[in-house]
Short mmCIF file of C-alpha atoms and ligand atoms in Angstrom, two decimals:
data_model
loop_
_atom_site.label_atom_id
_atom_site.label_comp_id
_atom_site.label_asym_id
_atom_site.label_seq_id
_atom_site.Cartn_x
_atom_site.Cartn_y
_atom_site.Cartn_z
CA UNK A 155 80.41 26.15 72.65
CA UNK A 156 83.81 27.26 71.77
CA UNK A 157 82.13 29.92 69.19
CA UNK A 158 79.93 31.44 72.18
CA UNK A 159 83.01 31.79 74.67
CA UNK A 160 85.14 33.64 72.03
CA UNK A 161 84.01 36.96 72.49
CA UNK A 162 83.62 36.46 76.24
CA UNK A 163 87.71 36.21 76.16
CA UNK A 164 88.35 39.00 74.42
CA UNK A 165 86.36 41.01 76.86
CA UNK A 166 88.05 39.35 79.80
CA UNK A 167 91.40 40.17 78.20
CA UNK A 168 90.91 43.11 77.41
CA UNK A 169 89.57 43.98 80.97
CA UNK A 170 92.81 42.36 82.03
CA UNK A 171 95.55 44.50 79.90
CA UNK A 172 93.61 47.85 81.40
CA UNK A 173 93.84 47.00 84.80
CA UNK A 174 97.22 46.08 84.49
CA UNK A 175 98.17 49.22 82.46
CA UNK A 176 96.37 51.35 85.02
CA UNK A 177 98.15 49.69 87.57
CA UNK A 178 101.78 50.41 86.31
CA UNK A 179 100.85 54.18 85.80
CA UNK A 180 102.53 56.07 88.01
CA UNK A 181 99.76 58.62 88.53
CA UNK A 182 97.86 55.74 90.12
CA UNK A 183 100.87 55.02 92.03
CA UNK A 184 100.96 58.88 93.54
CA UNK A 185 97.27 59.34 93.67
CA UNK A 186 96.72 55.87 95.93
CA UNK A 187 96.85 56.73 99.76
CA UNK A 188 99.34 55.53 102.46
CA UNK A 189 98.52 54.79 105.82
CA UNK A 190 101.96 55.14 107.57
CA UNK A 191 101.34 52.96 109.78
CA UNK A 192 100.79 50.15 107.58
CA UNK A 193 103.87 47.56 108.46
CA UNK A 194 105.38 47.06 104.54
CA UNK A 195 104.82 51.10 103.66
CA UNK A 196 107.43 52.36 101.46
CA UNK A 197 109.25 55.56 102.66
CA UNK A 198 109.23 56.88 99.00
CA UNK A 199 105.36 56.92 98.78
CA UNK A 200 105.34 57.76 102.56
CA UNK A 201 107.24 61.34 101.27
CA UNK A 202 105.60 61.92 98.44
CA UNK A 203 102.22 62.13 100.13
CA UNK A 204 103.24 64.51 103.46
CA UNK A 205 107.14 65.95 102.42
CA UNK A 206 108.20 65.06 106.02
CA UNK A 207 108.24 61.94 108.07
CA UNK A 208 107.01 62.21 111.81
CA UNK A 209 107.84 59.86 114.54
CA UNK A 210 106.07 59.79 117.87
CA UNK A 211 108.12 61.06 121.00
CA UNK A 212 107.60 62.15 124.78
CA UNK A 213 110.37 64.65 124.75
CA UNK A 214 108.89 68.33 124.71
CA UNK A 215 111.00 69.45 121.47
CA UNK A 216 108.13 68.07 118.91
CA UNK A 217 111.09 69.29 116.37
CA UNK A 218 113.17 66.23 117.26
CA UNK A 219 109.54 64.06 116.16
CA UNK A 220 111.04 64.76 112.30
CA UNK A 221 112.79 61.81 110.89
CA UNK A 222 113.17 62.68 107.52
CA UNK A 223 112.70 66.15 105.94
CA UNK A 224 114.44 65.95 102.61
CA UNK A 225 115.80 69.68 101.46
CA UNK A 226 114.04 69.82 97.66
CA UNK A 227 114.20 73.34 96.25
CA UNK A 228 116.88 74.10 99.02
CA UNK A 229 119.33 71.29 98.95
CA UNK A 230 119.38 71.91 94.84
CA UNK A 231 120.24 75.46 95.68
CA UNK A 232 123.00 74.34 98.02
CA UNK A 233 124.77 71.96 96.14
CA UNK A 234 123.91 73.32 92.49
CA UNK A 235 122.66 76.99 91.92
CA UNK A 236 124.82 78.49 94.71
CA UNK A 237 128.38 77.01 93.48
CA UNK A 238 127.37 78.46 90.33
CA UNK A 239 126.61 81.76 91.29
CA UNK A 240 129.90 81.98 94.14
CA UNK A 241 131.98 80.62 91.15
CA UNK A 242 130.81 83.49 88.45
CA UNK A 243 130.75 85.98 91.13
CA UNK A 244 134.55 85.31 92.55
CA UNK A 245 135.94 83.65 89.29
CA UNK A 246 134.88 87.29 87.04
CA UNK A 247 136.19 89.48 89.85
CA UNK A 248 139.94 87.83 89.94
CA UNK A 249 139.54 87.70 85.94
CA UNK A 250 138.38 91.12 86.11
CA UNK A 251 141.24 92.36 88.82
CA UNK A 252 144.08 90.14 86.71
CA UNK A 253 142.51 92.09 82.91
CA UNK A 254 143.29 95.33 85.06
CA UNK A 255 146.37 94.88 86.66
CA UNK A 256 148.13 93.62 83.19
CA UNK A 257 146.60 96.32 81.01
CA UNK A 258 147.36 98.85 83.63
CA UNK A 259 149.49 98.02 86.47
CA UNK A 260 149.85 99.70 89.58
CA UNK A 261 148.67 102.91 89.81
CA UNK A 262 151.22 104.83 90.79
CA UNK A 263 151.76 108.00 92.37
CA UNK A 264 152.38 110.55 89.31
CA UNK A 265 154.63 113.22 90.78
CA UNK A 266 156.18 110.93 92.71
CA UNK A 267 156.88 110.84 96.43
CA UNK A 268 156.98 114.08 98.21
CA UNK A 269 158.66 113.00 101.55
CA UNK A 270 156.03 114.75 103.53
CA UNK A 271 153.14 112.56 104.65
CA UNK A 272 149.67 113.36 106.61
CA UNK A 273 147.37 111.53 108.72
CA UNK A 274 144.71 109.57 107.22
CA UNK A 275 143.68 107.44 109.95
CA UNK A 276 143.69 107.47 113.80
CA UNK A 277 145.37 104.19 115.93
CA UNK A 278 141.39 103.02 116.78
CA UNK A 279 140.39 103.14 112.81
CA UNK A 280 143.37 101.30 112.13
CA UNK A 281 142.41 98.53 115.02
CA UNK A 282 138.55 98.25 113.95
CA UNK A 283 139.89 98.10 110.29
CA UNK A 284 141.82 95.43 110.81
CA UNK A 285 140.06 93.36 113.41
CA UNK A 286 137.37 93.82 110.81
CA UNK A 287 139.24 92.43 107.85
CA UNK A 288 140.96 89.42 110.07
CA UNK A 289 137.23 88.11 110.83
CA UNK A 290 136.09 88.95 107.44
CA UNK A 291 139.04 87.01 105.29
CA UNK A 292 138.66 83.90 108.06
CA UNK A 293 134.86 83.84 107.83
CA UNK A 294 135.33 84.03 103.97
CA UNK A 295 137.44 81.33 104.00
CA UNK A 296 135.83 79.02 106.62
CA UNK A 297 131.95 79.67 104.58
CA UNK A 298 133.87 78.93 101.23
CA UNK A 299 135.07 75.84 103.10
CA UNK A 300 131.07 74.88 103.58
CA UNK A 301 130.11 75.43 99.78
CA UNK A 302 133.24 74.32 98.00
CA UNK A 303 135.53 72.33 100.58
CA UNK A 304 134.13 68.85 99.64
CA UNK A 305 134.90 69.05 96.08
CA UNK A 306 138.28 71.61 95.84
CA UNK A 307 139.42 70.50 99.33
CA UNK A 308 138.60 66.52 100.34
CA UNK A 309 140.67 65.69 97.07
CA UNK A 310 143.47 66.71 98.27
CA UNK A 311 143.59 65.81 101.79
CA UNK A 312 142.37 62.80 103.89
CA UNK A 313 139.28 62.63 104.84
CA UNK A 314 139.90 62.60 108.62
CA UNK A 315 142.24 65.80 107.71
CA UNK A 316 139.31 67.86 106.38
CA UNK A 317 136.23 66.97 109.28
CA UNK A 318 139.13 68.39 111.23
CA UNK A 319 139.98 71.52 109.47
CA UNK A 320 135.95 71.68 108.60
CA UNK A 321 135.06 71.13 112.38
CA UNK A 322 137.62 74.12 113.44
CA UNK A 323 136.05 76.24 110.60
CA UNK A 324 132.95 76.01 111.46
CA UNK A 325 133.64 76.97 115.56
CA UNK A 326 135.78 79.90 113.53
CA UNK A 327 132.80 80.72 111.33
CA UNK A 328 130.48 81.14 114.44
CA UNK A 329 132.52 82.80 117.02
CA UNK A 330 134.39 85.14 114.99
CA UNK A 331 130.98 86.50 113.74
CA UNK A 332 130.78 88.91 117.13
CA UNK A 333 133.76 90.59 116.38
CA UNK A 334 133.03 91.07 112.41
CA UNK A 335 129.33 92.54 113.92
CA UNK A 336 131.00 95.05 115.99
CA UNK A 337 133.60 95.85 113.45
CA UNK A 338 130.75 96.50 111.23
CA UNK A 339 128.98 98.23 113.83
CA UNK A 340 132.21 100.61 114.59
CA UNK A 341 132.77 101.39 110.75
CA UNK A 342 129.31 102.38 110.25
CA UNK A 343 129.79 104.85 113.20
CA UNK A 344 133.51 105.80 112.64
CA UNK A 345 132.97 106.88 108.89
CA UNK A 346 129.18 107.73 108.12
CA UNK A 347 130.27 111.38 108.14
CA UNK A 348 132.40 110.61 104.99
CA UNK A 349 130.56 108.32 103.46
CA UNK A 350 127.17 110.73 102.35
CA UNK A 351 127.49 111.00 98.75
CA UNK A 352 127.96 114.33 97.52
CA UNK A 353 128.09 116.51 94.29
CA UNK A 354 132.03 115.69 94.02
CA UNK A 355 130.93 111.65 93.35
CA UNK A 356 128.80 112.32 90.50
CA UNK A 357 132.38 114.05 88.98
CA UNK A 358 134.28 111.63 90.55
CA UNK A 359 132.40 108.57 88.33
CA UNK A 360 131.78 111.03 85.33
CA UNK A 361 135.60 110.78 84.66
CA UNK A 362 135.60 106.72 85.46
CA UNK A 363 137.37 107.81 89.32
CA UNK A 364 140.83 108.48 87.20
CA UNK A 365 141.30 104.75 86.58
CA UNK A 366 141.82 105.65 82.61
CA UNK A 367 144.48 107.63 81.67
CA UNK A 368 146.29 110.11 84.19
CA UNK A 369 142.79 111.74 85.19
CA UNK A 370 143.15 112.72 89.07
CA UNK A 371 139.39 113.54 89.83
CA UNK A 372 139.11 115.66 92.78
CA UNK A 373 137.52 113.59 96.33
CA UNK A 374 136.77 114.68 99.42
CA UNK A 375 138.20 112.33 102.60
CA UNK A 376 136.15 109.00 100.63
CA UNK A 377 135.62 109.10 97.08
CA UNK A 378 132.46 107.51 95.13
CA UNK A 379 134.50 103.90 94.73
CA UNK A 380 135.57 104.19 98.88
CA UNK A 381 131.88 104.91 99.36
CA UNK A 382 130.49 102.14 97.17
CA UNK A 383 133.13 99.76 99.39
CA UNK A 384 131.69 101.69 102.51
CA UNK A 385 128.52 100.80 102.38
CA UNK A 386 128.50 97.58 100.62
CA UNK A 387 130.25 96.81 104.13
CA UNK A 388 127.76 98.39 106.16
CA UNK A 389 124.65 96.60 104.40
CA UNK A 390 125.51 93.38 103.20
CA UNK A 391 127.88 93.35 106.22
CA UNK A 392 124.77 93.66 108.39
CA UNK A 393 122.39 91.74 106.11
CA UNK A 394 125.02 88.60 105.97
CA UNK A 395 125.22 89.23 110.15
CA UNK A 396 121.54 88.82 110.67
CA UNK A 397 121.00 86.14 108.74
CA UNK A 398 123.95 84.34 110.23
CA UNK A 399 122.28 84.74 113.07
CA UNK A 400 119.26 82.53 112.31
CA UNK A 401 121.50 80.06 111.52
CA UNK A 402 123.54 80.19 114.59
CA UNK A 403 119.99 80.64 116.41
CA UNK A 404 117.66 78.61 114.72
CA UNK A 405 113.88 78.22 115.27
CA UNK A 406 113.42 81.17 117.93
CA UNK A 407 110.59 82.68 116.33
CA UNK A 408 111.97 80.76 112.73
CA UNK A 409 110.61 77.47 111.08
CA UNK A 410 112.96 75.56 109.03
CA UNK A 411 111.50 77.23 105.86
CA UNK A 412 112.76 80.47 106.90
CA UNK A 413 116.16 79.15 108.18
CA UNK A 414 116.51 77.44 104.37
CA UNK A 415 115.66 81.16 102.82
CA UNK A 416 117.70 82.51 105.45
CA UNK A 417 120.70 80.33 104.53
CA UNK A 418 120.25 80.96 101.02
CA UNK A 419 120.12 84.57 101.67
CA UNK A 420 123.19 84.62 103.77
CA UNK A 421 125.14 82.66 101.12
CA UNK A 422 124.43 84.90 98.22
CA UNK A 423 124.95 87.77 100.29
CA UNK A 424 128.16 86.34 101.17
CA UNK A 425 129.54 85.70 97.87
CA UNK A 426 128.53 89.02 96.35
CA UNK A 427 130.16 90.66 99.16
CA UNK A 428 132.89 88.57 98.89
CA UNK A 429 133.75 88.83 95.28
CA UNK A 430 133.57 92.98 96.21
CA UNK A 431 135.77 92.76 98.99
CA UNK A 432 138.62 91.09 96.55
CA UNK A 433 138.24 94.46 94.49
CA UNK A 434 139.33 96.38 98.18
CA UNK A 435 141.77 94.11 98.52
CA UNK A 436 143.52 94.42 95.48
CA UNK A 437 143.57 98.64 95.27
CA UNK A 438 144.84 98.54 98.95
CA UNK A 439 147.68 96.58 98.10
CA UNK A 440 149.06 96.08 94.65
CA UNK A 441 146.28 98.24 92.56
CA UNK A 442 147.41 101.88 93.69
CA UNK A 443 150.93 103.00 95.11
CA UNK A 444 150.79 104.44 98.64
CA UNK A 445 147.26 103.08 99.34
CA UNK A 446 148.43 100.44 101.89
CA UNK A 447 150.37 102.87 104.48
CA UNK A 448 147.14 104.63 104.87
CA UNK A 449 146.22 101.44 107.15
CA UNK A 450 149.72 100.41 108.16
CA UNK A 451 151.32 103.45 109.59
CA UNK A 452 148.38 105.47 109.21
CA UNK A 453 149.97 108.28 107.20
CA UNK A 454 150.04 108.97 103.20
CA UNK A 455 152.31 111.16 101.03
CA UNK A 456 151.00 114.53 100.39
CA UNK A 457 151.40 114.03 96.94
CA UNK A 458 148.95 110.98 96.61
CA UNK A 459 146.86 112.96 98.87
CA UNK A 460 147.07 115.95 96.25
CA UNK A 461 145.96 113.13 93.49
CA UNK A 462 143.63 111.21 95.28
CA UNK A 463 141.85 112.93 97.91
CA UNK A 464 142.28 116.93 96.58
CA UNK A 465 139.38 118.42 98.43
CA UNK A 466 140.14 116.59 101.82
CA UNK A 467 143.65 118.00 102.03
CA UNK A 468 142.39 121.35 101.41
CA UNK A 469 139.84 120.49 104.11
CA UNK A 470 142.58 119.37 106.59
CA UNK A 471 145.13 122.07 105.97
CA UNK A 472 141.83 124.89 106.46
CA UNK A 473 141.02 122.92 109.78
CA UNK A 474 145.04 122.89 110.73
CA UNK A 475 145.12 126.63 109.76
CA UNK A 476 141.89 127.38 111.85
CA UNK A 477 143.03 125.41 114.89
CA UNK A 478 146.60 126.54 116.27
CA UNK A 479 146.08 123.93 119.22
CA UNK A 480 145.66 121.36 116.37
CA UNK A 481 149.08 119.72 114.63
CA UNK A 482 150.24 120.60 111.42
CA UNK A 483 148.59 117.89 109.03
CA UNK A 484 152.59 117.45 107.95
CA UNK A 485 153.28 115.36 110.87
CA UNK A 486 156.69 113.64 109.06
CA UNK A 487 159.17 114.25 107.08
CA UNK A 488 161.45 111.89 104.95
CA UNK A 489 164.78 111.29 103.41
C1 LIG B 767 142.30 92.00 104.03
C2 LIG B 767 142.84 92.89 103.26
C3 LIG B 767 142.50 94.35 103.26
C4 LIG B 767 143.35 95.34 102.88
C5 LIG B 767 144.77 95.16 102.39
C6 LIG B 767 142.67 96.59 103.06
C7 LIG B 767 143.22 97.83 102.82
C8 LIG B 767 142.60 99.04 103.02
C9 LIG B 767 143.20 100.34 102.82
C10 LIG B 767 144.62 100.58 102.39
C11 LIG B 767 142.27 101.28 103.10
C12 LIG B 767 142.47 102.80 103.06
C13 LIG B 767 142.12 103.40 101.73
C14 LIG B 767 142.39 104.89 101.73
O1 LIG B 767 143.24 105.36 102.46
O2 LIG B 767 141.75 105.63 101.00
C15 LIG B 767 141.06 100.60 103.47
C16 LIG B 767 139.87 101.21 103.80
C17 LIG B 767 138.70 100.54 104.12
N1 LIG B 767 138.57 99.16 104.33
FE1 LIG B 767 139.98 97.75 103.92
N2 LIG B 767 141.40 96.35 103.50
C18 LIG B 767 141.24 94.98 103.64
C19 LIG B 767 140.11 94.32 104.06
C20 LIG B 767 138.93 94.94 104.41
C21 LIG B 767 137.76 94.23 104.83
C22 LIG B 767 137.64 92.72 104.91
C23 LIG B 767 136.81 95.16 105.10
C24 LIG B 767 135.41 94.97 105.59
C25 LIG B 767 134.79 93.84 105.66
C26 LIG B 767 137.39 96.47 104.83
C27 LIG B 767 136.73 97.66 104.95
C28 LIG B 767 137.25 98.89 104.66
C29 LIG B 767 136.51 100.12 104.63
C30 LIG B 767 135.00 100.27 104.90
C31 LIG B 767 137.41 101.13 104.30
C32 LIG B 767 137.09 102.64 104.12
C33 LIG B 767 136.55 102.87 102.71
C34 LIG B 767 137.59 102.60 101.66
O3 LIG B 767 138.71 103.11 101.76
O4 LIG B 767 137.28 101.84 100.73
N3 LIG B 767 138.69 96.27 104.43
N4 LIG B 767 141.29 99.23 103.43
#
């Protein structure tokens, strides 16, 4: 009797380690079918098998139906792949800037101050500019808050401190967004005359825009590094203000996959433009001698005109020349 069962066992057993082995597979586990409604459903299985869970409601906004959405490809972009690429992209330019200003300083103006200045820009460029660059630096700030505040900021604060400063950002971040569009929208306008590129850029970046050595390539009113600033602000000015915009406005005429590529959009544009704006910065204030008046008083030297900007001051004294009615471009004099 015992001899005749013996093989009967070993077929039962064996029967019995397969189902159990195909049991604990996890491709059984994914492939087996969950009917939400069931009472002891898990949520894991629940999102594996439909990416979102649904409620039911009897408000109109189905939207609101979604309980749980979780972000995947996005939410490893946000909290990985975009601190990387913000952290190359501003970290290299203020390595970059610092490289520069130790091996070469300030450029300064070679034959020195002449004590005659000119007009470079008008009272209303002046405003836009800087009503432009006010929004810009506080929306800069306020979006870096979003992608880095938690981990450079929270730290060192408590945490009641920062949803405060992160709640007023945020208001900042939205509302100051109409003025930065119109700035944009202005500078496009106010400068596009100067801003075509012409034969004199293709010089002007032959001989590296004078940056090495005491090489004073001749420019008309914006050279090829102005215009490269010019319309990196137009574009990715524009580009970062329309996608802001489906954020600010989402899901009229947008699902949330296109807000997520829209946020990622917005963020790398943001960064990019950003780490170029630091670059502005710096050669407006402690990169070139003489730079900053042009957007503080509104006048330059003639002599940094002479070695920055040759073929617009011959343009503005043959204007002055041709038009009595019109002022001298000398308009002050110094010591
Ligand atoms: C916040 C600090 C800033 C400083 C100190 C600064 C300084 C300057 C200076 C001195 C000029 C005149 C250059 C010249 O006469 O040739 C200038 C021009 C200009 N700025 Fe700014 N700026 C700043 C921020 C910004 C921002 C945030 C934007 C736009 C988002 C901007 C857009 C422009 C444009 C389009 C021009 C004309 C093209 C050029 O000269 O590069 N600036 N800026």
């Amino acid at each position: 009797m015992r001899a005749h069962t013996a093989p009967l066992r070993i077929m039962l057993g064996a029967l019995a380690l397969l189902a159990i082995a195909a049991a604990a597979s996890p491709v059984a586990a994914q492939s087996q079918s969950v009917s939400p409604t069931k009472s002891a459903v898990s949520e894991q299985q629940l999102l594996q098998q439909s990416k979102t869970i649904r409620g039911l409601g009897t408000i109109p906004d189905t939207k609101s139906y979604t309980l749980e959405q979780p972000g995947g490809d996005w939410r490893h972009f946000h909290q990985v792949t975009l601190r990387w690429i913000g952290g190359i992209a501003l970290l290299g330019m203020l390595a970059l800037l610092v490289i520069f200003y130790l091996s070469r300083g300030m450029l300064r103006i070679e034959a020195g101050r002449s004590g005659r200045t000119i007009v470079r820009f008008n009272a209303f460029e002046r405003f836009v500019h800087w009503m432009t660059a006010v929004c810009f630096v506080i929306l800069a700030l306020s979006g870096l808050n979003i992608t880095f505040g938690r981990s450079l900021l929270l730290p060192l604060m408590k945490p009641e401190s920062f949803t405060a400063f992160s709640e007023w950002a945020k208001y900042a971040h939205n509302y100051l967004s109409f003025p930065f569009t119109l700035g944009v929208v202005l500078i496009f306008l106010m400068w596009i005359a100067g801003n075509i590129p012409t034969r004199a850029d293709v010089e002007w970046l032959k001989r590296g825009g004078g940056m090495i050595g005491h090489d004073h390539p001749p420019a008309y009113r914006f050279n090829a590094g102005q215009k490269l600033i010019y319309w990196i602000v137009v574009l990715g000015g524009g580009a970062a203000a329309v996608s802001g915009y489906v954020l600010i406005f989402p899901f009229y005429g947008t699902t949330i996959e296109t807000v997520q590529q829209a946020e990622m959009f917005h963020s790398i544009v943001a960064m990019l433009f950003i780490a170029a704006m630091l670059a502005h910065i710096y050669i407006g204030t402690i990169g070139m001698e003489g730079a900053f008046e042009a957007m503080g008083s509104g006048t330059v030297d003639l002599n940094w005109a002479k070695e920055h900007h040759s073929l617009w001051l011959e343009e503005e004294g043959a204007r002055s020349r041709m038009d009595s009615s019109r002022p001298q471009p000398t308009v002050v004099t110094g010591q």
